[in-house]
GROMACS .gro file of C-alpha atoms in nm:
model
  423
    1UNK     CA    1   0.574   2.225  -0.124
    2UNK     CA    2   0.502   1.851   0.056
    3UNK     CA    3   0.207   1.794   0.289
    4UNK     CA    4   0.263   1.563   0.519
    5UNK     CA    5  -0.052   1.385   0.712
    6UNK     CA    6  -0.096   1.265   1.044
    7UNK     CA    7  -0.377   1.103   1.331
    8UNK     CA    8  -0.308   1.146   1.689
    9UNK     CA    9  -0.482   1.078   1.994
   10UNK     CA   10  -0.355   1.312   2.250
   11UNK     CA   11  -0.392   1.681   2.151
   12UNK     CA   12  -0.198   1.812   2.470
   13UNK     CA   13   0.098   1.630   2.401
   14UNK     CA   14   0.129   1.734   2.029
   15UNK     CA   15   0.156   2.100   2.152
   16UNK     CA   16   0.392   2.029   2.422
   17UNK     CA   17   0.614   1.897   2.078
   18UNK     CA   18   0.566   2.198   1.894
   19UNK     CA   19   0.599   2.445   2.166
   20UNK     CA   20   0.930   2.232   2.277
   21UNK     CA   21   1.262   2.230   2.186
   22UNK     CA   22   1.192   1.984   1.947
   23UNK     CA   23   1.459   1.717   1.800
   24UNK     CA   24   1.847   1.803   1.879
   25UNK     CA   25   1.691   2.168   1.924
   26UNK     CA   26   1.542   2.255   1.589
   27UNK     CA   27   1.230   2.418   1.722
   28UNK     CA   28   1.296   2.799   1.779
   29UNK     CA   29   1.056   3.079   1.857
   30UNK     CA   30   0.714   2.865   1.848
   31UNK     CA   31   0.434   3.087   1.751
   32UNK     CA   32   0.071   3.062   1.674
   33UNK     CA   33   0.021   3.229   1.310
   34UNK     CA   34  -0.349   3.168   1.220
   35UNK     CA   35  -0.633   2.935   1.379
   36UNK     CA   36  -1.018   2.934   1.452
   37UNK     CA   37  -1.135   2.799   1.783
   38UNK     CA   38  -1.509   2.942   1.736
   39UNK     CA   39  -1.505   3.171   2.011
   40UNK     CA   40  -1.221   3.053   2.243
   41UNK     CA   41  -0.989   3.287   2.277
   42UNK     CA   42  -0.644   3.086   2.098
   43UNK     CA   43  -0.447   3.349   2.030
   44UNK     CA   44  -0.450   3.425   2.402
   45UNK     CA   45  -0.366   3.031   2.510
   46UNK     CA   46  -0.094   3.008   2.247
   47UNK     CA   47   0.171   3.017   2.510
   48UNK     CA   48   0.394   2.711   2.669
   49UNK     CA   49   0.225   2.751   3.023
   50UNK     CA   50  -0.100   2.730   2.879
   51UNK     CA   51  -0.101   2.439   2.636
   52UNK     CA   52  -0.319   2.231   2.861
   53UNK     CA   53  -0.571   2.502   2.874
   54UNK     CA   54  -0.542   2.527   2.450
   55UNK     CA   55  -0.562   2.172   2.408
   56UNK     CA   56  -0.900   2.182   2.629
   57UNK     CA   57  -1.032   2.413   2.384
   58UNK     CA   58  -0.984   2.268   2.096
   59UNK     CA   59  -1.112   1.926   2.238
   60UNK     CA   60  -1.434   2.042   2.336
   61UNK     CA   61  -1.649   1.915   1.996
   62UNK     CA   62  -1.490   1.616   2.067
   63UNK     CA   63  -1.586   1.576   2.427
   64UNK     CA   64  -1.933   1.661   2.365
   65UNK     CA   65  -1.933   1.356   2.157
   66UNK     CA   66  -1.883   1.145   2.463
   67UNK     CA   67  -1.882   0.764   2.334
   68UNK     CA   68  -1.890   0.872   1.964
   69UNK     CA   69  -1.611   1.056   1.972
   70UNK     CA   70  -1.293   0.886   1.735
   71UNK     CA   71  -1.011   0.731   1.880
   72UNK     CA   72  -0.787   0.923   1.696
   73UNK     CA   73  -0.944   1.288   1.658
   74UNK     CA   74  -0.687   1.531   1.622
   75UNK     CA   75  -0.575   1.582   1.260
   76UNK     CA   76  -0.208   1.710   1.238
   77UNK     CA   77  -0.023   1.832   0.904
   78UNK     CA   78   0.307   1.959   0.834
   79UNK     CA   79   0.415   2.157   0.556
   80UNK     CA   80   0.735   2.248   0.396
   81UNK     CA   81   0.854   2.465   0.155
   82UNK     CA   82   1.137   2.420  -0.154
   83UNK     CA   83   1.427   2.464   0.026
   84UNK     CA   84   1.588   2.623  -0.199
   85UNK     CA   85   1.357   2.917  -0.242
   86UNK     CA   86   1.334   3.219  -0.018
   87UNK     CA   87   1.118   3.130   0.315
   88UNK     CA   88   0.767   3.286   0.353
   89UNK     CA   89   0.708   3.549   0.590
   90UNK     CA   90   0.433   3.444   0.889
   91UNK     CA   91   0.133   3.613   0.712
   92UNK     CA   92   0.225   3.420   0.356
   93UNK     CA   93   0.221   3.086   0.604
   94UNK     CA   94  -0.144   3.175   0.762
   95UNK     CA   95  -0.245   3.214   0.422
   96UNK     CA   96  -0.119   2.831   0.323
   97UNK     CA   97  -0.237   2.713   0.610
   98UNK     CA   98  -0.613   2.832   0.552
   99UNK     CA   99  -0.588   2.737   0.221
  100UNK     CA  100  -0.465   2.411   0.342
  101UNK     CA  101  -0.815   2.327   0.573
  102UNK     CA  102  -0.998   2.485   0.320
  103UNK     CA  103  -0.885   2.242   0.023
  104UNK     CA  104  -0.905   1.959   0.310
  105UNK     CA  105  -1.265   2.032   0.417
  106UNK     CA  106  -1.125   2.108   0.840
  107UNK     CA  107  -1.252   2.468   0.749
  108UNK     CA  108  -1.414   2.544   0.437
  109UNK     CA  109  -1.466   2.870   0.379
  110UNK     CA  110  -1.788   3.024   0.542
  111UNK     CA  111  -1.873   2.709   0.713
  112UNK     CA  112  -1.978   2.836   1.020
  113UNK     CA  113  -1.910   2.460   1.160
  114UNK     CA  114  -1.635   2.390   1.066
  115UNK     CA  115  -1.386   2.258   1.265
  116UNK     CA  116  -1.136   2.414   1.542
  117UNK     CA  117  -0.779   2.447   1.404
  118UNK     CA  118  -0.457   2.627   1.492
  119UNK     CA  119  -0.097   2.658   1.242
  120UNK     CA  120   0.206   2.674   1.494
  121UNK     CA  121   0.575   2.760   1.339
  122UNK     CA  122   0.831   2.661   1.469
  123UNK     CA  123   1.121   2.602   1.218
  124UNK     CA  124   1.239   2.807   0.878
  125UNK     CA  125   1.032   2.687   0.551
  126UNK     CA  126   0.752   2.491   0.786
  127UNK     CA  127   0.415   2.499   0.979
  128UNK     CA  128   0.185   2.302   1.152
  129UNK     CA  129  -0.154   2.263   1.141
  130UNK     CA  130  -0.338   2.095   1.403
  131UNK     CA  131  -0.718   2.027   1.415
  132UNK     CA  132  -0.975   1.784   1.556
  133UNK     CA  133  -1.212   1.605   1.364
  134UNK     CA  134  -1.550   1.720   1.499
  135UNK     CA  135  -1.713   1.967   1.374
  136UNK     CA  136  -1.913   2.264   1.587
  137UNK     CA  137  -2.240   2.091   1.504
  138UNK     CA  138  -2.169   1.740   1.622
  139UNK     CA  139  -2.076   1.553   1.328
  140UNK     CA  140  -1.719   1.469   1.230
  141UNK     CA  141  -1.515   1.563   0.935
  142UNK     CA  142  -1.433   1.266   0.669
  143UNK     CA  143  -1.066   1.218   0.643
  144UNK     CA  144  -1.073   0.982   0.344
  145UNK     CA  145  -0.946   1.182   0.066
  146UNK     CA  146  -0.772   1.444   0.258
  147UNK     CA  147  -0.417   1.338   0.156
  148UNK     CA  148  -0.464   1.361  -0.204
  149UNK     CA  149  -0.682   1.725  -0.165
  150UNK     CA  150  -0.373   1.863   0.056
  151UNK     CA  151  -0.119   1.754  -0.222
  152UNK     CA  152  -0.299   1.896  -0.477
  153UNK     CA  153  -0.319   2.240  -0.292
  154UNK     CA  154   0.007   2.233  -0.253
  155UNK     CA  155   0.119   2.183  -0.624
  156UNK     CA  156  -0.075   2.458  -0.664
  157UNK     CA  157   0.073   2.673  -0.393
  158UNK     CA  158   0.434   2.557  -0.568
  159UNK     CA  159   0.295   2.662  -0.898
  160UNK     CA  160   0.187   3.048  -0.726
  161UNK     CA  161   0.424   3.128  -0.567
  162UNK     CA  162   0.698   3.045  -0.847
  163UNK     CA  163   0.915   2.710  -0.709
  164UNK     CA  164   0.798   2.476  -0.964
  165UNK     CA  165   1.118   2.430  -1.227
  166UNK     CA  166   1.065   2.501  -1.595
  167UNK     CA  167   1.076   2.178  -1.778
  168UNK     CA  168   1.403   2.159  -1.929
  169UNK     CA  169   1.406   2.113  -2.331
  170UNK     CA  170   1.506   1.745  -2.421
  171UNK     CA  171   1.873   1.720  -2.512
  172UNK     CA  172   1.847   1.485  -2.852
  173UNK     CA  173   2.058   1.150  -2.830
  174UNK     CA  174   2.268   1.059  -3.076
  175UNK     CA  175   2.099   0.804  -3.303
  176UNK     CA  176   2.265   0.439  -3.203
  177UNK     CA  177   2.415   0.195  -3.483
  178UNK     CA  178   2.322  -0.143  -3.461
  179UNK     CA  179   2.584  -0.380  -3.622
  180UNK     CA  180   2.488  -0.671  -3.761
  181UNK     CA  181   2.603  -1.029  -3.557
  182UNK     CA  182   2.526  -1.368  -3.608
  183UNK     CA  183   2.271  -1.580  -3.459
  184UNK     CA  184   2.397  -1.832  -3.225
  185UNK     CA  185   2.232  -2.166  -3.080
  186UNK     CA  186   2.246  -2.319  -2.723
  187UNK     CA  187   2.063  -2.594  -2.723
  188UNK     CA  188   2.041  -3.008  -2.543
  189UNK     CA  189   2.157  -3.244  -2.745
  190UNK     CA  190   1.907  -3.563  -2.744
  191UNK     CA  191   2.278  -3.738  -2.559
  192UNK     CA  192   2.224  -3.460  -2.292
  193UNK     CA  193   2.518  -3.270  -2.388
  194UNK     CA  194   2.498  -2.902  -2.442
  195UNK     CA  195   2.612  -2.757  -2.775
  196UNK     CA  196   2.722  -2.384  -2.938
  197UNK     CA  197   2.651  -2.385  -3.315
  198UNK     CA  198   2.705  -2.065  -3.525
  199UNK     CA  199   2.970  -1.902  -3.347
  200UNK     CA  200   3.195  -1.880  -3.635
  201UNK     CA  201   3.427  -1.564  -3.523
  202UNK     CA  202   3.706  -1.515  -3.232
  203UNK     CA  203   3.514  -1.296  -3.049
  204UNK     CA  204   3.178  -1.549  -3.002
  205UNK     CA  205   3.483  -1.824  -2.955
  206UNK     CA  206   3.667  -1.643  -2.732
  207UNK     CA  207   3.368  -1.590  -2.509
  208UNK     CA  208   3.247  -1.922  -2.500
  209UNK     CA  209   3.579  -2.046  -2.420
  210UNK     CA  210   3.562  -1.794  -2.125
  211UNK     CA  211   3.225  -1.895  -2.041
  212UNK     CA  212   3.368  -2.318  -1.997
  213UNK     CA  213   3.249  -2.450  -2.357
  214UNK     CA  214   3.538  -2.652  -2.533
  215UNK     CA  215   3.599  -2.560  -2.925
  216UNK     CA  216   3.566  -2.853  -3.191
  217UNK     CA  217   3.669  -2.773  -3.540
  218UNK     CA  218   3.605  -3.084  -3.765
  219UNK     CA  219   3.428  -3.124  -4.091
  220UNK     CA  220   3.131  -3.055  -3.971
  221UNK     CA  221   3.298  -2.636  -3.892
  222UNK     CA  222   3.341  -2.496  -3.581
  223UNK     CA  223   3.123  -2.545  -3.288
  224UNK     CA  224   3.189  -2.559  -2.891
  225UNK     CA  225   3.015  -2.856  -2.676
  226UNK     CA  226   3.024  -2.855  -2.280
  227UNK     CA  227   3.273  -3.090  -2.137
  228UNK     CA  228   3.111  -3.439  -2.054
  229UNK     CA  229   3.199  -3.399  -1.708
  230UNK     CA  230   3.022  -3.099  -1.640
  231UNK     CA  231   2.746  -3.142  -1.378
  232UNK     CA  232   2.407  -3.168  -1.497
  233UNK     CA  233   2.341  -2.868  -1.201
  234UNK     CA  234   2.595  -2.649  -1.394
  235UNK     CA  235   2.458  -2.680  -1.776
  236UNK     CA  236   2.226  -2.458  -1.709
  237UNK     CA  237   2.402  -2.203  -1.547
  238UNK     CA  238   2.677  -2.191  -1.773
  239UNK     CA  239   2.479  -2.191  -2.099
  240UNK     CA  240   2.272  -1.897  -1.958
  241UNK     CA  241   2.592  -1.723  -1.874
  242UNK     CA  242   2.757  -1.776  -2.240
  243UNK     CA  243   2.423  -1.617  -2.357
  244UNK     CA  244   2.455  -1.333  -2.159
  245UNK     CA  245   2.798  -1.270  -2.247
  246UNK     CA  246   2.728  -1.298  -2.637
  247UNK     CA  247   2.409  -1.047  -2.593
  248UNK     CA  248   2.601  -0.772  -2.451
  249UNK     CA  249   2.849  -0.842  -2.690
  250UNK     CA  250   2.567  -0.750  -2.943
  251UNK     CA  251   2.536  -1.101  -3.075
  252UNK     CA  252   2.188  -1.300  -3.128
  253UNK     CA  253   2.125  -1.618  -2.889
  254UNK     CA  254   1.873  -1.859  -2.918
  255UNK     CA  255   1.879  -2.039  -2.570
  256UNK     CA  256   1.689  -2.353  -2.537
  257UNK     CA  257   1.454  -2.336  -2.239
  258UNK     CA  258   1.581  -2.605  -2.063
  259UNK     CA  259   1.920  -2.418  -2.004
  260UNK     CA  260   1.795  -2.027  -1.937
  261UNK     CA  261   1.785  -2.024  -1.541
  262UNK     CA  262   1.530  -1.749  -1.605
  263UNK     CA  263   1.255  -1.943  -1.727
  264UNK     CA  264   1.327  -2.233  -1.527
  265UNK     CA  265   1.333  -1.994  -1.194
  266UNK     CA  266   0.983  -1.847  -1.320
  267UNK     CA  267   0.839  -2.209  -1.342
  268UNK     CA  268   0.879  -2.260  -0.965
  269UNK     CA  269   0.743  -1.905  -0.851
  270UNK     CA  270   0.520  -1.770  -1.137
  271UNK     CA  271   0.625  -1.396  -1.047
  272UNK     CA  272   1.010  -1.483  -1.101
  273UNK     CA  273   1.217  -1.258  -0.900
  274UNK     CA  274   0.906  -1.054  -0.767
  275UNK     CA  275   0.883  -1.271  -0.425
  276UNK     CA  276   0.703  -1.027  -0.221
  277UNK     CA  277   0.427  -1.003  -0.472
  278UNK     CA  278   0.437  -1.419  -0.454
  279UNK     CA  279   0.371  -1.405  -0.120
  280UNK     CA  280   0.058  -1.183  -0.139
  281UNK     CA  281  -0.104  -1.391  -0.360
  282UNK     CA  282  -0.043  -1.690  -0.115
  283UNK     CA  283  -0.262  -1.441   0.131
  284UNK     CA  284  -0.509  -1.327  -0.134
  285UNK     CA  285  -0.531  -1.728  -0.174
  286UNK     CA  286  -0.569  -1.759   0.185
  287UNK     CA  287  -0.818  -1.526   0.234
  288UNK     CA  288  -1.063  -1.675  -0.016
  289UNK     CA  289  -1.046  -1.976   0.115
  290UNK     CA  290  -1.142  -1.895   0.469
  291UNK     CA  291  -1.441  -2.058   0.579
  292UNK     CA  292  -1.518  -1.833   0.885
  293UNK     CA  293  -1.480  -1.535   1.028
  294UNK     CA  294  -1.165  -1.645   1.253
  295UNK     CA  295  -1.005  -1.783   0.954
  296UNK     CA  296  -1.030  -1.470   0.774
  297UNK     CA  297  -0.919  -1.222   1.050
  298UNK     CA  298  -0.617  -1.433   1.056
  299UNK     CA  299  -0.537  -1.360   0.706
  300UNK     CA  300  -0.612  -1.044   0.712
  301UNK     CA  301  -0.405  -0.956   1.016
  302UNK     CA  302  -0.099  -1.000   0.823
  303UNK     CA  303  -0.234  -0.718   0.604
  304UNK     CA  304  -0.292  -0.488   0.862
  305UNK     CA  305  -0.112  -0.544   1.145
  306UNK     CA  306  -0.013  -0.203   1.312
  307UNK     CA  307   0.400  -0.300   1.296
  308UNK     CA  308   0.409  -0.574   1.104
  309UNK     CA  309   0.130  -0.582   0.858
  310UNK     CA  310   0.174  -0.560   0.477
  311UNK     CA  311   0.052  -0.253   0.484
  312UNK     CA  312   0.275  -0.115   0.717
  313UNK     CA  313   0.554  -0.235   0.557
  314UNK     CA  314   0.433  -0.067   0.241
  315UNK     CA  315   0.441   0.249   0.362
  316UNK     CA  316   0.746   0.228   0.546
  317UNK     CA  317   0.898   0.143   0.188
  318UNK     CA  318   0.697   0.427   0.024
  319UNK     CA  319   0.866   0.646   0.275
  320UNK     CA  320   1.216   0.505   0.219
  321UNK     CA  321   1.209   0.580  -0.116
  322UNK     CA  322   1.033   0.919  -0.124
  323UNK     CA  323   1.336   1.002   0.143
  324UNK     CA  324   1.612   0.827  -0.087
  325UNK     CA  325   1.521   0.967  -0.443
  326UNK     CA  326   1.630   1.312  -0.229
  327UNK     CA  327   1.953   1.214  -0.079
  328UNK     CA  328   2.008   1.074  -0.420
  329UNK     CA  329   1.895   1.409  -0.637
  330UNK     CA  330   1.807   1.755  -0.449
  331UNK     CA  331   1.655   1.821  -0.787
  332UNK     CA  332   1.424   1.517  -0.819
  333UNK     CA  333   1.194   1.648  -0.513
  334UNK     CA  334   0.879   1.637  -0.724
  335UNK     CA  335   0.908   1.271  -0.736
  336UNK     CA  336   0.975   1.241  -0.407
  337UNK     CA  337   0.676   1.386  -0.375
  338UNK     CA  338   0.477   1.185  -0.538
  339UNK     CA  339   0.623   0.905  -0.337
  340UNK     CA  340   0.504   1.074   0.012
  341UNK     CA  341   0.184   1.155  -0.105
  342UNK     CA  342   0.161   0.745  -0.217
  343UNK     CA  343   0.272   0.669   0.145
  344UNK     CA  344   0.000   0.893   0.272
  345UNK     CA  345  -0.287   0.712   0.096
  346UNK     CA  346  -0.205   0.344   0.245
  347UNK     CA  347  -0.154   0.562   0.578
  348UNK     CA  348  -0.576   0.678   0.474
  349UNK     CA  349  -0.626   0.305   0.395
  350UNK     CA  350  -0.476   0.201   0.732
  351UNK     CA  351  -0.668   0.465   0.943
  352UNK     CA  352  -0.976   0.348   0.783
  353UNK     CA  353  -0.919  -0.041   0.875
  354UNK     CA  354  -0.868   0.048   1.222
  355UNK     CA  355  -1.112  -0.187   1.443
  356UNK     CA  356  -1.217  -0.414   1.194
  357UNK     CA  357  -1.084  -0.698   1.363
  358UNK     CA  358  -1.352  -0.726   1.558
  359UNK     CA  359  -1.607  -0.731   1.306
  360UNK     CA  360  -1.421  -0.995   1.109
  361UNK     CA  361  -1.429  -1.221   1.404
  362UNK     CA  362  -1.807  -1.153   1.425
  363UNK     CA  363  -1.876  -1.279   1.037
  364UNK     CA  364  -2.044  -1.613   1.002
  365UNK     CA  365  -2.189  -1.617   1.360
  366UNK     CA  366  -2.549  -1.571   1.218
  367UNK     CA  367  -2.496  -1.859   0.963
  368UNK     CA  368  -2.386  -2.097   1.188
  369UNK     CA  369  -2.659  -1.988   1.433
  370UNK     CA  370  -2.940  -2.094   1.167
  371UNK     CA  371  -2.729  -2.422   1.041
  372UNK     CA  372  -2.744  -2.571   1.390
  373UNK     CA  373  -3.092  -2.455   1.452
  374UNK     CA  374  -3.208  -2.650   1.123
  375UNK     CA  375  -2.998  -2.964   1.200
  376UNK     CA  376  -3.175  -2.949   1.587
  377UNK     CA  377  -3.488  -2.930   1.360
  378UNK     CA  378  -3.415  -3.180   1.180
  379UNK     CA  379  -3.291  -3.434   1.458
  380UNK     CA  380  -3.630  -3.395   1.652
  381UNK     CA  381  -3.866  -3.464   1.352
  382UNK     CA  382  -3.623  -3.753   1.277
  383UNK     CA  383  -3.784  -3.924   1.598
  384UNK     CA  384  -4.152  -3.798   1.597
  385UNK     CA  385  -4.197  -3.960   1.229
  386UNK     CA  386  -4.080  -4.263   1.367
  387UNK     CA  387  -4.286  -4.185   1.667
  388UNK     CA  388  -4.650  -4.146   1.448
  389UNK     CA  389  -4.555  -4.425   1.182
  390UNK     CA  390  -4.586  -4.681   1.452
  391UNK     CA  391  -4.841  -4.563   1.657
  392UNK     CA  392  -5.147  -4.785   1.706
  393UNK     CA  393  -5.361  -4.461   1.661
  394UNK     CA  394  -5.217  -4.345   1.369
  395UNK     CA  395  -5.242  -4.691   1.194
  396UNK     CA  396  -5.615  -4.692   1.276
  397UNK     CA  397  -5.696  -4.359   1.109
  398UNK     CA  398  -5.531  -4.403   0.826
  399UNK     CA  399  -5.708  -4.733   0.773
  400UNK     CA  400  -6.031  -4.557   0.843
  401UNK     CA  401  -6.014  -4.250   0.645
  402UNK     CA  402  -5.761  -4.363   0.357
  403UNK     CA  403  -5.455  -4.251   0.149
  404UNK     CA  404  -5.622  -3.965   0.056
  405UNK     CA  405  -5.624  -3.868   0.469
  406UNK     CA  406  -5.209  -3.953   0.462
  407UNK     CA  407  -5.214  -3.700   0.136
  408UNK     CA  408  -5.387  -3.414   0.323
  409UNK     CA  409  -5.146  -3.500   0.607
  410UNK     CA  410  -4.910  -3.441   0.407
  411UNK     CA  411  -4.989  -3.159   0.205
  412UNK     CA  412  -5.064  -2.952   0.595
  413UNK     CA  413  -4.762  -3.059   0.747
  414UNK     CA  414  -4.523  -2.742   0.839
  415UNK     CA  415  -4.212  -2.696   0.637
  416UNK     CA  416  -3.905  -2.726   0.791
  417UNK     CA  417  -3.693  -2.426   0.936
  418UNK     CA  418  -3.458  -2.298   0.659
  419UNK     CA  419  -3.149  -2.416   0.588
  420UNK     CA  420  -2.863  -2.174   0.579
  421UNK     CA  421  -2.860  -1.943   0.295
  422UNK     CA  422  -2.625  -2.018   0.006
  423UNK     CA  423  -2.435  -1.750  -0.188
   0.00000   0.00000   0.00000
């Protein structure tokens, strides 16, 4: 059994989908199964010519809200069943679905303000539940964790109702023989020619042969040395090659750093083939070294950018392979699973970032307010110490009274505004 999570703005229109005809058709006999609208009368509304008047009704928390009220307040989850178990009848369905808001916190049980929800079906082995996010007494629910609670319920749903497999009994393998093979060096001659030594049979001959290495056979025994000719670009690459070969063939290879394109690829980009993860940590870079607010909602905006954000893309890749693992294997749903409800959480993450732009364009503002109030400071007393040093007046007192009079002048004088506060 899969939850999957949603956040919509427009309750009306998410009815008008479920009470439709749905994609290429598949919607067929929408019905209301279970709900609690506090009072308004649902089960009466549930009908296509009155979805306007049903979305009205459960909107009203959130209108009373007014300004408060969430951009996104209507909480919609779909459910499916193993498809390859029996369906559930409609009153097994209202019982998932209250479980469902119960386990999610839309309606615990005996809350008496909780919040207003309706389950639609529409399709074989499915419902929807739709709710919005304020509550009867004027606060809103807290969506954080509800992906993870819903998943949870639903293992346990699985488990219940008897469409969780039996772990199958591990089939023992077959113990594998390793054969003994000789070790074989690659290495850079000091001359900058590359060398085979140890290769003593056909077989490692045979494959270095294949791999471009020519055979000598003199008194010092066989061994195989790259043509002369061969570009330094190509040593490498064909001396990583030959060790491949000779590995799979099961013998050992000592390759000389220099000539394994591995290592000499994961010099350039520290995370070797893993360039994605590369290029976050060129943006985790760039975000610590922003020095203002703009320069840090620029970095971050490639994190969460609604369509092409890193986070986005995460979850679109999430997705993929939640849906690909069960085109691949009807049997490995349970990992697709686990793949969805992953998807779901950087969904949470991204509903939870929503609007922070704003504020990230707003950091700084009240540093740089106090560092040019303290250099103004500082650029008018620049001129009024100048001003009293060579005033006639001040000359005379201080001749009059002494240095202990320039002392006490100094020990009253004001401080100067504070500099900008340092982490």
């Amino acid at each position: 059994m899969i939850a999957h999570l949603q956040r919509t703005s427009n309750t009306a229109g998410l009815l008008v989908y479920l009470y439709g005809p749905g994609e290429q058709g598949s919607h067929t006999s929408p019905r209301l199964i279970a709900g609690d609208g506090h009072g308004a009368p649902i089960e009466l509304l549930a009908e296509p010519d009155s979805l306007p008047y049903l979305a009205h009704a459960l909107d009203a928390p959130v209108e009373r809200l007014g300004p408060r009220a969430p951009e996104q307040p209507v909480w919609a989850c779909s459910v499916r069943s193993d498809p390859r178990r029996p369906d559930l009848t409609d009153a097994q369905w209202a019982t998932v679905a209250h479980r469902l808001v119960a386990a999610a916190g839309i309606a615990p049980d005996g809350d008496q303000d909780a919040c207003r929800w309706i389950a639609v079906r529409n399709q074989p082995r499915q419902v929807h539940i739709v709710a919005t996010l304020a509550r009867e007494d004027g606060s809103l629910h807290n969506a954080y964790r509800d992906a993870f609670r819903l998943q949870t319920e639903c293992y346990q749903l699985a488990a219940e109702l008897g469409h969780l497999p039996t772990t199958p009994h591990p089939i023992p393998h077959a113990q594998e023989t390793h054969m003994p093979a000789p070790c074989i060096t690659i290495t850079a001659e000091p001359s900058g020619s590359v060398s085979a030594k140890g290769a003593s049979d056909d077989l490692s001959a045979t494959l270095l042969k294949h791999a471009g290495f020519q055979q000598i056979e003199d008194w010092y025994g066989r061994r195989h040395r790259l043509p002369t000719t061969t570009p330094t670009a190509d040593r490498a690459a064909i001396a990583t090659h030959a060790a491949e070969m000779l590995r799979a063939a099961r013998y050992g290879v000592d390759l000389a750093s220099s000539l394994d394109t591995a290592r000499i690829s994961t010099a350039a980009n520290p995370l070797g083939p893993y360039t994605s993860g590369a290029e976050l940590l060129r943006l985790t870079d760039q975000i610590r070294s922003a020095e203002n607010g703009a320069d840090l909602l620029q970095a971050v905006d490639h994190l969460l950018h609604p369509e092409h954000g890193a986070l986005e893309r995460v979850r679109e890749a999430l997705e993929a392979a939640g849906e690909q693992i069960t085109d691949l294997d009807d049997e490995a749903y349970q990992l697709a699973d686990r793949f969805d409800v992953a998807a779901e959480f950087v969904s949470s993450a991204q509903s939870e970032l929503v609007g922070s732009g704003g504020e990230l364009g707003r950091i700084g503002n009240a540093r740089q307010s106090g560092t040019e109030a303290w250099e103004r400071s500082s650029a008018l007393s620049g001129p009024r110490s100048a001003a009293l040093a060579t005033s006639p007046a001040a000359a005379k007192v201080t001749s009059v009274l002494g240095a202990g009079a320039a002392d006490a002048r100094a020990a009253v004088r004001p401080s100067q505004a504070p500099g900008p506060r340092t982490r």
